[in-house]
Short mmCIF file of C-alpha atoms and ligand atoms in Angstrom, two decimals:
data_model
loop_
_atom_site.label_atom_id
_atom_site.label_comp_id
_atom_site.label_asym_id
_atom_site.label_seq_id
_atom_site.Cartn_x
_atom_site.Cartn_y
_atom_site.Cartn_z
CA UNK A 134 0.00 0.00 0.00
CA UNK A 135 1.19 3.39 -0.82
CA UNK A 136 -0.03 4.50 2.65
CA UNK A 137 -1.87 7.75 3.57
CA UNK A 138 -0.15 10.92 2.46
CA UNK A 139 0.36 14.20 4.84
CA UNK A 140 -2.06 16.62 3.88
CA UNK A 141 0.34 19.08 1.83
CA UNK A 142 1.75 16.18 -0.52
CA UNK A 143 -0.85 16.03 -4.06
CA UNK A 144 -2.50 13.07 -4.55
CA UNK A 145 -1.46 11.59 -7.16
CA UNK A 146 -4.37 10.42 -9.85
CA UNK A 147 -4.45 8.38 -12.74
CA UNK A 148 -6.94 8.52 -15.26
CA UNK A 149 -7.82 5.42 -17.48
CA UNK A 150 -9.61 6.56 -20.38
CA UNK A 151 -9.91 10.15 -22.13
CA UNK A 152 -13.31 9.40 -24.28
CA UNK A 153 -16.41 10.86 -23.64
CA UNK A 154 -16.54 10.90 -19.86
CA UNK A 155 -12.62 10.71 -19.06
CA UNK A 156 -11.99 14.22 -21.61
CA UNK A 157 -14.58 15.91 -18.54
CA UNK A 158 -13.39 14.56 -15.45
CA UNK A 159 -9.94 15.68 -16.81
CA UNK A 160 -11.16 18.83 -17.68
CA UNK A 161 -12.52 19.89 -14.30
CA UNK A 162 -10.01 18.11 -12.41
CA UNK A 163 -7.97 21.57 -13.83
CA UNK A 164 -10.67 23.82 -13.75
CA UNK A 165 -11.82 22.96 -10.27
CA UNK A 166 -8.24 22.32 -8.89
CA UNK A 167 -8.41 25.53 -6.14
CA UNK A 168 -11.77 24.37 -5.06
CA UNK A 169 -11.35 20.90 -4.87
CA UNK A 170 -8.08 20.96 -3.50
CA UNK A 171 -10.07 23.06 -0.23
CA UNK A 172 -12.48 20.59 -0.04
CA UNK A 173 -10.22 17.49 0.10
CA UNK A 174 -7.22 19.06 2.09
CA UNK A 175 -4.48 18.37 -0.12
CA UNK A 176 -3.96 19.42 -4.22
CA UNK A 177 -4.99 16.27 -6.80
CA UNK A 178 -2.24 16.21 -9.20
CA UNK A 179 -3.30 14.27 -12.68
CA UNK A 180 -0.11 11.67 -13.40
CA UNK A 181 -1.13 10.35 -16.52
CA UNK A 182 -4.14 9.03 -18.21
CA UNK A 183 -3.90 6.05 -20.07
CA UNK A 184 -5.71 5.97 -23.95
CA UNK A 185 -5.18 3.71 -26.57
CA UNK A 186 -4.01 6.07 -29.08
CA UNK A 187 -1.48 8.59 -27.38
CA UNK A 188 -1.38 10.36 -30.67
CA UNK A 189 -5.33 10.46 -31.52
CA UNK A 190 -6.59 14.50 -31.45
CA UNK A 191 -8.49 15.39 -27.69
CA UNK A 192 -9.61 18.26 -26.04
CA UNK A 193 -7.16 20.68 -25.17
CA UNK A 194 -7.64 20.46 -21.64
CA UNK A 195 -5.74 16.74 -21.86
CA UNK A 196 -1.97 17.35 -21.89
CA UNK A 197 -0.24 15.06 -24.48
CA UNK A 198 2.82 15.03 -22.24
CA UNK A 199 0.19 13.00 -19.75
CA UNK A 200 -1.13 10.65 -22.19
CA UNK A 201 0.14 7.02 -22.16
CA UNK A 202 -0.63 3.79 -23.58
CA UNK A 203 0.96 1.65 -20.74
CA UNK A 204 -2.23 1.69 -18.03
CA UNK A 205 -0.25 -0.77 -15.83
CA UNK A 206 2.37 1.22 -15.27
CA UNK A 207 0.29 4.23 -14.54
CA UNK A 208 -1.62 2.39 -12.12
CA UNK A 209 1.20 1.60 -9.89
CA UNK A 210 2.37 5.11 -8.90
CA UNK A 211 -1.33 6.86 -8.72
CA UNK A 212 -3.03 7.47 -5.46
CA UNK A 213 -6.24 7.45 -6.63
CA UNK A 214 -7.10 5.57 -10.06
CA UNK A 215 -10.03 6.64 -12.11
CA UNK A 216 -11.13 4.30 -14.48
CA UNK A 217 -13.08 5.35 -17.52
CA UNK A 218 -11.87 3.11 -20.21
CA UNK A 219 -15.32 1.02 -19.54
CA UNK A 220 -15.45 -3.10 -20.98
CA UNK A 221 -14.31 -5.70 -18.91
CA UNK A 222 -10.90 -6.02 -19.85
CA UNK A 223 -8.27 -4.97 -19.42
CA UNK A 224 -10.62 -2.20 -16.98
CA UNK A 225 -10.52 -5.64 -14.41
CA UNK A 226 -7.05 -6.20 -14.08
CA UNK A 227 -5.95 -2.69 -13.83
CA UNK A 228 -8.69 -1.83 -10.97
CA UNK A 229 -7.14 -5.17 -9.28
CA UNK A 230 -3.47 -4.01 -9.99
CA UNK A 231 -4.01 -1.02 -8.69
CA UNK A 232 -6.09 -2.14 -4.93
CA UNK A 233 -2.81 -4.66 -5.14
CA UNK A 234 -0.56 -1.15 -5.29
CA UNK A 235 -2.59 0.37 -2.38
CA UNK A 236 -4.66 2.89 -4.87
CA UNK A 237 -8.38 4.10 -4.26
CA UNK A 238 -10.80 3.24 -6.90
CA UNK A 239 -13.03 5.60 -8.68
CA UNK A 240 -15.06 3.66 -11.64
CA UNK A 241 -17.87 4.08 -13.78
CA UNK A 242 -18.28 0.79 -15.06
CA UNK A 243 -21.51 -0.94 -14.65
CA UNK A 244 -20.42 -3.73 -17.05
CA UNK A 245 -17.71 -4.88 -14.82
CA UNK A 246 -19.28 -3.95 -11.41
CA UNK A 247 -22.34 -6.35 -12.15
CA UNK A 248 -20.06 -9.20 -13.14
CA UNK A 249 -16.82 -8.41 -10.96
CA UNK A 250 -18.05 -6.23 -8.52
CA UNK A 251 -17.60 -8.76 -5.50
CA UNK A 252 -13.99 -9.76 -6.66
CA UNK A 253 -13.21 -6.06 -6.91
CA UNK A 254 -14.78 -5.13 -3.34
CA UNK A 255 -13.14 -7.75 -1.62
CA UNK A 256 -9.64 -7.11 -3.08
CA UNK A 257 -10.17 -3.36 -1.93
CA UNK A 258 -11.47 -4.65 1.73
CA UNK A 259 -8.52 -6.13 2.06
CA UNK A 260 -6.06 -3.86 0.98
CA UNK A 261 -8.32 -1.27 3.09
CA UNK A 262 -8.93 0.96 0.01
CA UNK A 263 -12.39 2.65 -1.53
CA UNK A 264 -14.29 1.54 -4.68
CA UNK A 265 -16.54 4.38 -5.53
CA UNK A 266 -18.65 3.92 -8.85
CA UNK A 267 -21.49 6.77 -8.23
CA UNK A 268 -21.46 7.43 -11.89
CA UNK A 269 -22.16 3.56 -13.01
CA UNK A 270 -25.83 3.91 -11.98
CA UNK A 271 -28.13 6.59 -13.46
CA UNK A 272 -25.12 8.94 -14.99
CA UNK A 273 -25.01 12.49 -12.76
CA UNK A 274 -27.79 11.16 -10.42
CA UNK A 275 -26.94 10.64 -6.69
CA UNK A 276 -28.14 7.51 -6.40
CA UNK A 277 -25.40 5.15 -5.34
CA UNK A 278 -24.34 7.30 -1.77
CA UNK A 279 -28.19 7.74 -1.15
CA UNK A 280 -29.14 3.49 -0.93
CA UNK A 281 -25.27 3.14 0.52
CA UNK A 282 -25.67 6.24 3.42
CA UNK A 283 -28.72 7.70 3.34
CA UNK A 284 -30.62 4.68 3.48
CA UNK A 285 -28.84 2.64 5.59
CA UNK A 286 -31.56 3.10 8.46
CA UNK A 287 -34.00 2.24 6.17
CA UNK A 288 -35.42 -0.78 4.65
CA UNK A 289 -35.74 -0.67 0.83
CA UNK A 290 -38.75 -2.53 -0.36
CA UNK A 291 -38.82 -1.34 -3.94
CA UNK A 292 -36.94 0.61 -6.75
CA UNK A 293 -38.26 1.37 -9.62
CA UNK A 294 -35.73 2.90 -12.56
CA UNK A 295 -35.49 4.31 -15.40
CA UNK A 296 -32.03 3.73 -16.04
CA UNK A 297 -31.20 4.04 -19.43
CA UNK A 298 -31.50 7.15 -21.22
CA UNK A 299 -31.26 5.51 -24.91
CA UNK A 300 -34.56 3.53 -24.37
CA UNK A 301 -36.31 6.53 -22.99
CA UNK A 302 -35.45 8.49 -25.71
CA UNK A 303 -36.74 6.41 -27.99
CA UNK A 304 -40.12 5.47 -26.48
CA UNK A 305 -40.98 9.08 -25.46
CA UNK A 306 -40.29 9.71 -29.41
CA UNK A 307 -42.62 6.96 -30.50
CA UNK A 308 -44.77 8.49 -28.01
CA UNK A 309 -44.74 11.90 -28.14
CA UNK A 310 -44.36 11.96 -31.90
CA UNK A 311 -45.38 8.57 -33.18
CA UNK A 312 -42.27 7.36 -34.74
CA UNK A 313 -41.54 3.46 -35.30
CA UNK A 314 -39.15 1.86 -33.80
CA UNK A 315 -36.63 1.71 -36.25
CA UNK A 316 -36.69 5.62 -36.87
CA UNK A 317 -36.79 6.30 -33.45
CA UNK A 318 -33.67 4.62 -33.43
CA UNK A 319 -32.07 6.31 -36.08
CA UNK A 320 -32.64 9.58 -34.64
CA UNK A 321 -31.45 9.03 -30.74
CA UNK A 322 -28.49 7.66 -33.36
CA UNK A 323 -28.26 10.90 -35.16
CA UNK A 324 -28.18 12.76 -31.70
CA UNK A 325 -25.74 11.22 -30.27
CA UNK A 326 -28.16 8.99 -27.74
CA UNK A 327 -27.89 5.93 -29.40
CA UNK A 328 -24.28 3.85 -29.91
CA UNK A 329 -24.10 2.81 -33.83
CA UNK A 330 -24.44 -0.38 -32.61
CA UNK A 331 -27.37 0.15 -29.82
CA UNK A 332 -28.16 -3.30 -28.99
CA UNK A 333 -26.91 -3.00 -25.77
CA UNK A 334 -29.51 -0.28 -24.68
CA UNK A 335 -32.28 -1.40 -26.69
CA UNK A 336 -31.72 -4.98 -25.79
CA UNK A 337 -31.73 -4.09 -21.98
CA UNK A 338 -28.33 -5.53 -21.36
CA UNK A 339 -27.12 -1.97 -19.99
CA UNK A 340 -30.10 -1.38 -17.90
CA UNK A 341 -29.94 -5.25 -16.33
CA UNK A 342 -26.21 -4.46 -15.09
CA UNK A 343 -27.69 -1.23 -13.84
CA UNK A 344 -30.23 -3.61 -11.78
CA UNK A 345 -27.93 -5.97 -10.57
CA UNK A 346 -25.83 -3.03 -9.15
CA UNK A 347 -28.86 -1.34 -7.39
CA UNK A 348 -30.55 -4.55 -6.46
CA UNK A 349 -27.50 -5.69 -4.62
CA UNK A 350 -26.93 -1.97 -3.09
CA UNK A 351 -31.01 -1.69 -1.97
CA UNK A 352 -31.43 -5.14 -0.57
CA UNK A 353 -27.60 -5.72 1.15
CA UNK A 354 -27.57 -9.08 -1.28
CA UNK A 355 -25.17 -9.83 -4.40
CA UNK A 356 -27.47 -10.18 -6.84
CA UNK A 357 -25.54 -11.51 -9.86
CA UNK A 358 -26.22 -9.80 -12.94
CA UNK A 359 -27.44 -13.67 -14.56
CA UNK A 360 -30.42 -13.28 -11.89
CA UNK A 361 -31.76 -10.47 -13.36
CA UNK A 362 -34.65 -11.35 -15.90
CA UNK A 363 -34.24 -9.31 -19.10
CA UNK A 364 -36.16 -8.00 -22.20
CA UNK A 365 -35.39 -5.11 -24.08
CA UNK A 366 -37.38 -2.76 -26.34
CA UNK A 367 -37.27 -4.13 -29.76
CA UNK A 368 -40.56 -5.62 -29.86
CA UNK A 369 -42.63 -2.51 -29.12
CA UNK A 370 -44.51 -1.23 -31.94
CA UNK A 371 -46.42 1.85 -33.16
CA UNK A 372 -49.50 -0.16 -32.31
CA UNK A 373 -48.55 -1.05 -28.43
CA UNK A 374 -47.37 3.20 -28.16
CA UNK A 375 -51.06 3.96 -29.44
CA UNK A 376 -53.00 1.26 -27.43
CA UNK A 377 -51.00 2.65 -24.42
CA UNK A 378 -52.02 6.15 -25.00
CA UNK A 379 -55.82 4.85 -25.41
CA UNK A 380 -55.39 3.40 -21.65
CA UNK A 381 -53.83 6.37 -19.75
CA UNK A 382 -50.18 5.12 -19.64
CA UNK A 383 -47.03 5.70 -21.07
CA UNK A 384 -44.54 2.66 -22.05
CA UNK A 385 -41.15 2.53 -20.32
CA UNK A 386 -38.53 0.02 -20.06
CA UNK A 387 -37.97 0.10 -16.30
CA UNK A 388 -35.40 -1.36 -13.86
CA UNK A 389 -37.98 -3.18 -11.43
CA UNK A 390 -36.24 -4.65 -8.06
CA UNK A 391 -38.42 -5.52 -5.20
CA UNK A 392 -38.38 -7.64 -2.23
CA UNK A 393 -40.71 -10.36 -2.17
CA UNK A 394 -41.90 -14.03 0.18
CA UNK A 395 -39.60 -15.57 -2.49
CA UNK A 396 -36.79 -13.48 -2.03
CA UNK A 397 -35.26 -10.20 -4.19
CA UNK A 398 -37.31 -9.89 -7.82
CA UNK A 399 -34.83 -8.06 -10.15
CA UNK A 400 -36.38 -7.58 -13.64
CA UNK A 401 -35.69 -5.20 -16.51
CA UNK A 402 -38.64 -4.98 -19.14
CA UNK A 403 -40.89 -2.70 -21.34
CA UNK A 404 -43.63 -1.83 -19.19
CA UNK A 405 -46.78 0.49 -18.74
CA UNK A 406 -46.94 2.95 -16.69
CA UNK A 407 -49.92 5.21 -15.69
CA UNK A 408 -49.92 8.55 -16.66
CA UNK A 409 -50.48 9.66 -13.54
CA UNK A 410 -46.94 7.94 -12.08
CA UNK A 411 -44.21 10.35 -11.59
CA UNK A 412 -42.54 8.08 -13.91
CA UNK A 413 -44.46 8.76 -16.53
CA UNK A 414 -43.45 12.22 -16.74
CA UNK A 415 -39.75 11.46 -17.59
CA UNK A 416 -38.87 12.62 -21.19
CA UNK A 417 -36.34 12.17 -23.62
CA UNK A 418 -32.89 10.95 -22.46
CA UNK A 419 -33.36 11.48 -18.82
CA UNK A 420 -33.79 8.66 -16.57
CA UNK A 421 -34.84 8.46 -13.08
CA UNK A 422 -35.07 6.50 -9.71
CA UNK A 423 -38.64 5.74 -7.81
CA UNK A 424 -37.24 4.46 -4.42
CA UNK A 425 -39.67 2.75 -1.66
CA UNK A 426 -38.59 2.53 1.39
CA UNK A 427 -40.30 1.17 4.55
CA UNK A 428 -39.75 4.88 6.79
CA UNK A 429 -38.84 7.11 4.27
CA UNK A 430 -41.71 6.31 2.33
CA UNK A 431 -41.38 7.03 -1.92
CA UNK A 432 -38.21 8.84 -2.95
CA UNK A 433 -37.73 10.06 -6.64
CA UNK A 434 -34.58 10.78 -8.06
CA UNK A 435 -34.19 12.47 -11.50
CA UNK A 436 -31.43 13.80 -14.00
CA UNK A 437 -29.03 13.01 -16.58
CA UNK A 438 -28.05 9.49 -16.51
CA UNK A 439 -25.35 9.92 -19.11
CA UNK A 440 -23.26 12.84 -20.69
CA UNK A 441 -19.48 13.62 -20.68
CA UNK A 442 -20.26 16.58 -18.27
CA UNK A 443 -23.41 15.03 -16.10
CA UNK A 444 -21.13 11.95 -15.99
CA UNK A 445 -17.75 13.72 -14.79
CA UNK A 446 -20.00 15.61 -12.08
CA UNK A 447 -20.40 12.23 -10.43
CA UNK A 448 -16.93 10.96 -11.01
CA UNK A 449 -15.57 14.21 -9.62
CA UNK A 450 -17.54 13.93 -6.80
CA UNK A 451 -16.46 10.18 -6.31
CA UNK A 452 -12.82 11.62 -6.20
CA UNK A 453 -13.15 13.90 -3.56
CA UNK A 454 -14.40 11.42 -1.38
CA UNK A 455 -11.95 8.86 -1.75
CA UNK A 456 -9.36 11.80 -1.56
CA UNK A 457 -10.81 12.98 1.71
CA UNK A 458 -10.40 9.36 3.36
CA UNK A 459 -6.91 9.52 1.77
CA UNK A 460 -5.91 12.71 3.54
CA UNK A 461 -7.77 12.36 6.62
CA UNK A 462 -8.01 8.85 7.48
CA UNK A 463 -10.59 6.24 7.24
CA UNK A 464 -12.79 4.55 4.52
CA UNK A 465 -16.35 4.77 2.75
CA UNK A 466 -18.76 2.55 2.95
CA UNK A 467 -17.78 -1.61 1.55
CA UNK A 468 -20.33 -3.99 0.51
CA UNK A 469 -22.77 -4.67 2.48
CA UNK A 470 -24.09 -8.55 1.85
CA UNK A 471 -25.19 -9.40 5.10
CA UNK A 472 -28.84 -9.74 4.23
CA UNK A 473 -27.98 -12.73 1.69
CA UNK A 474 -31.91 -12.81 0.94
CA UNK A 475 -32.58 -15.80 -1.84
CA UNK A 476 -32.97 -14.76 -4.94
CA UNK A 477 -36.68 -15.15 -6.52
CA UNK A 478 -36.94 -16.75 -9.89
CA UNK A 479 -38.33 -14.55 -13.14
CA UNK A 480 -41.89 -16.73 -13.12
CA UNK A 481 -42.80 -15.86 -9.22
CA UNK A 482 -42.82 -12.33 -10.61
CA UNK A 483 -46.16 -10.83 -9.46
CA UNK A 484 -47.64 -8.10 -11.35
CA UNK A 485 -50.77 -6.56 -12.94
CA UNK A 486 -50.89 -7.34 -17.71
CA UNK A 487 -52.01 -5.58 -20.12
CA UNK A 488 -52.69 -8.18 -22.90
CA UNK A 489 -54.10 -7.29 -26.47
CA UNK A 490 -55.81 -9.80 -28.84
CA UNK A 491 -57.15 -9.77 -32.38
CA UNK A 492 -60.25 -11.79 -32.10
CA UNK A 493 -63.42 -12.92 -34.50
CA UNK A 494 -65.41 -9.89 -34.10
CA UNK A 495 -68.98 -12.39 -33.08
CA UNK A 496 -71.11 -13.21 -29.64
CA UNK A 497 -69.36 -15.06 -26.93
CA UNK A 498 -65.92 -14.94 -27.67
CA UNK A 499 -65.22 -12.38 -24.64
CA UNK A 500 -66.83 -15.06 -23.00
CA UNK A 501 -64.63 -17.58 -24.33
CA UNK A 502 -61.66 -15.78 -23.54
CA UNK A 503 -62.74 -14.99 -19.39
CA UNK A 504 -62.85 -18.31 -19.40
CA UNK A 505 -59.58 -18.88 -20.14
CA UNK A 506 -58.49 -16.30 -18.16
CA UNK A 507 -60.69 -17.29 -14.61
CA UNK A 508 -58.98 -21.08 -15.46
CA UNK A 509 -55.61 -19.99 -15.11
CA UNK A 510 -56.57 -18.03 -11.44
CA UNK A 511 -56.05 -14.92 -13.06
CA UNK A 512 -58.55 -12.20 -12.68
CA UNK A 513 -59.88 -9.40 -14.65
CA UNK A 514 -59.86 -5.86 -13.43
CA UNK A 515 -60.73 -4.54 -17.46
CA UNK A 516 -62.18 -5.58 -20.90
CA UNK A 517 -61.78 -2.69 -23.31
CA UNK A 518 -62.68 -3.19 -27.30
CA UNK A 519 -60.07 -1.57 -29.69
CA UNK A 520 -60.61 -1.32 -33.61
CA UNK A 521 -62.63 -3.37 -35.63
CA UNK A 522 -61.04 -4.35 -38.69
CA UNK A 523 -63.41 -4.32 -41.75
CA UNK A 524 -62.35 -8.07 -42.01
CA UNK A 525 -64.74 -8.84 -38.93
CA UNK A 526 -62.22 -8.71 -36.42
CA UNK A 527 -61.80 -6.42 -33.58
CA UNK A 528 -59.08 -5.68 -31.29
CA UNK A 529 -59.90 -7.11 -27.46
CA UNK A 530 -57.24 -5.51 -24.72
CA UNK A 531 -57.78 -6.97 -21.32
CA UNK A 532 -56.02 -6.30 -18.43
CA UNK A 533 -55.73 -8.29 -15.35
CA UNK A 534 -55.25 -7.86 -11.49
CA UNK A 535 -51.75 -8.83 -10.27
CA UNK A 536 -51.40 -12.63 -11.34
CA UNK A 537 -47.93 -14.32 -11.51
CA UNK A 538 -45.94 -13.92 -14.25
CA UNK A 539 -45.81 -18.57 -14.59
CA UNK A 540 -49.97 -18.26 -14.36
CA UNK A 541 -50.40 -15.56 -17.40
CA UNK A 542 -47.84 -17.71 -19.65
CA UNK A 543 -49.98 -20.25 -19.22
CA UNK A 544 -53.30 -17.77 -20.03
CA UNK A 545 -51.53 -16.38 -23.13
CA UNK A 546 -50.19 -19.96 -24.23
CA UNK A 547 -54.06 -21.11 -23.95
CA UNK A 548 -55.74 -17.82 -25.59
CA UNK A 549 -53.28 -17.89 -29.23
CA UNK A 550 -54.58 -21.85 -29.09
CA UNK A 551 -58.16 -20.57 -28.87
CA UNK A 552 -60.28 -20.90 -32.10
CA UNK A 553 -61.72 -17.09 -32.33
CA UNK A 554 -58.17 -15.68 -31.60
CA UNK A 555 -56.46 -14.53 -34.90
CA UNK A 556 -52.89 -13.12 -32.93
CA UNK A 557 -51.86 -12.20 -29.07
CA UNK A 558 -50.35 -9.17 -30.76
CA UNK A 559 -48.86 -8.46 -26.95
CA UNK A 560 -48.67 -8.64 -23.67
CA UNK A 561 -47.24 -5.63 -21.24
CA UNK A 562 -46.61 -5.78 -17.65
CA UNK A 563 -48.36 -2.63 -16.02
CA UNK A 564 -45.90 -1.56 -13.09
CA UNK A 565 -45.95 1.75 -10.59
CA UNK A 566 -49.60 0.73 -9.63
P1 NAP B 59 -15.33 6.17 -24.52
O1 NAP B 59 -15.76 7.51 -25.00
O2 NAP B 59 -15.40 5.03 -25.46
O3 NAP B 59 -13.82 6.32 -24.00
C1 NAP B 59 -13.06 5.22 -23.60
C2 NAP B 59 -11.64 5.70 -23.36
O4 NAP B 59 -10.89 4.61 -22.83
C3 NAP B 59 -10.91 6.17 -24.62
O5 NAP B 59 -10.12 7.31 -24.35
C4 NAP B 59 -10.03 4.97 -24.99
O6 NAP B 59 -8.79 5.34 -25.61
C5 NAP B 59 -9.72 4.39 -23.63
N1 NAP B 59 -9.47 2.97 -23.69
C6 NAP B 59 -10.33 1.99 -24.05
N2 NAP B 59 -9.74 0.79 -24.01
C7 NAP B 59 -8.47 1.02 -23.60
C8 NAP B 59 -7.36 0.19 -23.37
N3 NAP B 59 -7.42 -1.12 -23.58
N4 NAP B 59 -6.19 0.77 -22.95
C9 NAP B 59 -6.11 2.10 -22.79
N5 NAP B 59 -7.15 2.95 -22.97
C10 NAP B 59 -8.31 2.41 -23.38
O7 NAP B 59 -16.13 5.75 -23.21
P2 NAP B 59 -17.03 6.67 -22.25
O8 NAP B 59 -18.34 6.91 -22.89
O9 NAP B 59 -16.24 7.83 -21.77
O10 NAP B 59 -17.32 5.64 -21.05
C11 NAP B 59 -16.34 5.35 -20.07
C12 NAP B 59 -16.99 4.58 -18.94
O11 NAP B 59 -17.96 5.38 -18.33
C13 NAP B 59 -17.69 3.27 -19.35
O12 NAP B 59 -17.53 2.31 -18.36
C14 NAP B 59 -19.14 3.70 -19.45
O13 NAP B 59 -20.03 2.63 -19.25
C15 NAP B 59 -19.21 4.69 -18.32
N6 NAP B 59 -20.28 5.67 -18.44
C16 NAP B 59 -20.37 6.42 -19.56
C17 NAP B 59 -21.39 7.36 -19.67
C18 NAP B 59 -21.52 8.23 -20.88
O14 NAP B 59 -22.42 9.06 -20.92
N7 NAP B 59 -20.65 8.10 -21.87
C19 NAP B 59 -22.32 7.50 -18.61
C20 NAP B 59 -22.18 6.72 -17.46
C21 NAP B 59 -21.16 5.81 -17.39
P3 NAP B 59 -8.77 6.04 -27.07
O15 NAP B 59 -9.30 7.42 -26.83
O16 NAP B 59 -7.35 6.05 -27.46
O17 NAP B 59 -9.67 5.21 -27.95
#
């Protein structure tokens, strides 16, 4: 361990990564320098920052004479290593090479956290160092230190998220403007909201490492980012947007983590929410965190989740803690696993449906289809009749009371058998009810 400098000596940091986030944090690390020196007690002196490409153009504020390509090397004489490089490796085995060289952690990785985090967290436990990673969750939003401090009195008993900005720009479009899909896409793409390649937003990959993160923070269990039931956006159509709009609700793909009698529930899914939810009101890229908790009661937490600026906010602000326990003794917050609730499986899920059918447009076939519905044990709360087609068949959207997610599988699997159903054109989980 490099061991706790006196307060006049700089802390020395190392930045991994000078892209979109790593170019900010750099940036204000000079800007702010007077100011954050003050608040952590000693000056934060940038030693290098490792890239791929020492010779690729950046923003002036990054110093070529500070660029490097060998991250390992940097790693090992840094106080404080700030890794923004992102992907597993070789982001794992610097953050371990650097706890082994007595550095504090800043990350804002959510890719490696929800695979490596407890590998990572136990390496710094031992070598008595901090892992911050504020800015892995939800982008500028304080989330992380509020579930970790804040609520540490508390019992969480729900979070709902909206944790991915890509996917909510894209829905609100189709929404608000009633785009498809596919050109929806293309314009969060044209912004600058959307990777080239966005499967891993609109697939729901990025918002189920999100879930795993905040699961395991909310509910003081690992929850492995494999336990987290995932589907992403790519199925929603103009059709599902407009037969949302019909009922009063919005469709969002939300980060849903909950405690239940079968354990911790961590799902990410496209899901309706009612207009009325403060969820609903969440537009464009912005995301935001719906937290229940037993004596605080319903928290909501709002902002940019991503952004080279929003981003470096929460990095910078990671930095000064870590700095603080460097100059002043002590450490944050580890991880806390003590809970080690089980872990509930996808079909236990319990939750109100939205399903819509195309059915012969004839006497008794709503019948027909409560039937179907009552034999499963799930019940009814609404019938509603959408278009009728010229071709005789009309559009039948029922939606039920809570039911389990094995028991309406087993409703829809009947219904597309039965003989007036033409399609089950969909089926949406209503959530925030
Ligand atoms: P980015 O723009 O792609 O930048 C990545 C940087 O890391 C680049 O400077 C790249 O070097 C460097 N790098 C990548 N692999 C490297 C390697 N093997 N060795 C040395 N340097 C390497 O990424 P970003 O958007 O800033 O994201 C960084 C992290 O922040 C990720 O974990 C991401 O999930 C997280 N994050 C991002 C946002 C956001 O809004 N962008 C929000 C929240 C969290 P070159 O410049 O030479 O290519």
């Amino acid at each position: 361990m490099t061991g706790a400098p006196a307060d006049s000596r700089a802390l020395r940091v190392a930045v991994l990564g000078s892209g979109v986030v790593g170019s900010q944090v750099v940036r204000l690390l000079g800007e702010q320098a007077d100011d954050l020196a003050a608040r952590v007690g000693a000056p934060l002196e940038i030693v290098g920052i490792a890239v791929r490409d020492v010779t690729a153009p950046r923003e002036a504020a990054v110093e070529p004479r500070l660029l490097t390509s060998d991250a390992s090397a940097l790693v090992r004489r840094a106080d404080i290593v700030v890794e923004l490089m992102g992907g597993i490796e070789p982001a794992k085995t610097l953050i371990l090479e650097a706890i082994d060289a007595g550095a504090s952690i800043v990350t804002a990785n959510k890719a490696l956290l929800a695979q490596h985090g407890p590998e990572i967290y136990e390496a710094a436990e031992a070598a008595g160092v901090d892992v911050y990673f504020e800015a892995a969750v939800a982008g500028a939003i304080p989330l992380v230190r509020p579930l970790r401090e804040s609520l540490a009195g508390d019992r969480v008993e729900r979070v709902l998220g909206i944790v991915n900005g890509t996917t909510n720009y894209v829905l609100d479009q189709m929404t608000m403007h009633g785009l498809a899909f596919d050109a929806a896409v293309a314009q969060a793409q044209a912004l600058g909201f959307a990777e080239a390649d966005p499967s891993a937003d609109v697939e729901g990959f990025d918002a189920a490492a999100k879930a795993a993160i905040l699961a395991s923070l909310a509910f003081h269990t690992r929850v492995p980012l494999a336990a987290v039931a995932r589907e992403g956006i790519t199925g929603i159509t103009a059709d599902d947007v407009t037969s949302a709009t019909a009922s009063g609700h919005v469709i969002k793909l939300l980060a849903i983590l909950e405690r239940t009698d079968g354990g911790v529930q961590a799902r990410v899914h496209p899901a309706l929410v009612s207009n009325d939810h403060p969820l609903a009101g969440v537009h464009g890229a912005f995301n935001a965190v719906f937290v229940e908790a037993q004596a605080a009661g319903e928290l909501m937490f709002y902002g940019r989740g991503a952004g080279g600026t929003p981003t470096a906010s929460a990095v910078l602000g990671d930095i000064v803690s870590v700095a603080r326990h460097r100059v002043h003794g002590g450490q944050g917050p580890t991880e806390s696993t003590y809970a080690e609730l089980p872990i509930a499986t996808p079909d236990s899920a319990v939750t109100r449906y939205q399903v819509r059918l195309r059915v012969a447009d004839r006497l008794g076939v709503l019948a027909q289809v409560a039937g179907v519905v009552a034999r499963h044990g799930v019940s009814l709360e609404a019938v509603r009749q959408g278009r009728v087609a010229s071709d005789g068949i009309a559009e039948l959207i029922i939606t039920t009371h809570q039911a389990r997610e094995a028991d309406l599988a087993a409703t829809v699997l009947e219904l597309s058998g039965l003989e007036p159903v033409h399609t089950v054109d969909s089926v949406l989980r209503v959530e925030g009810s």
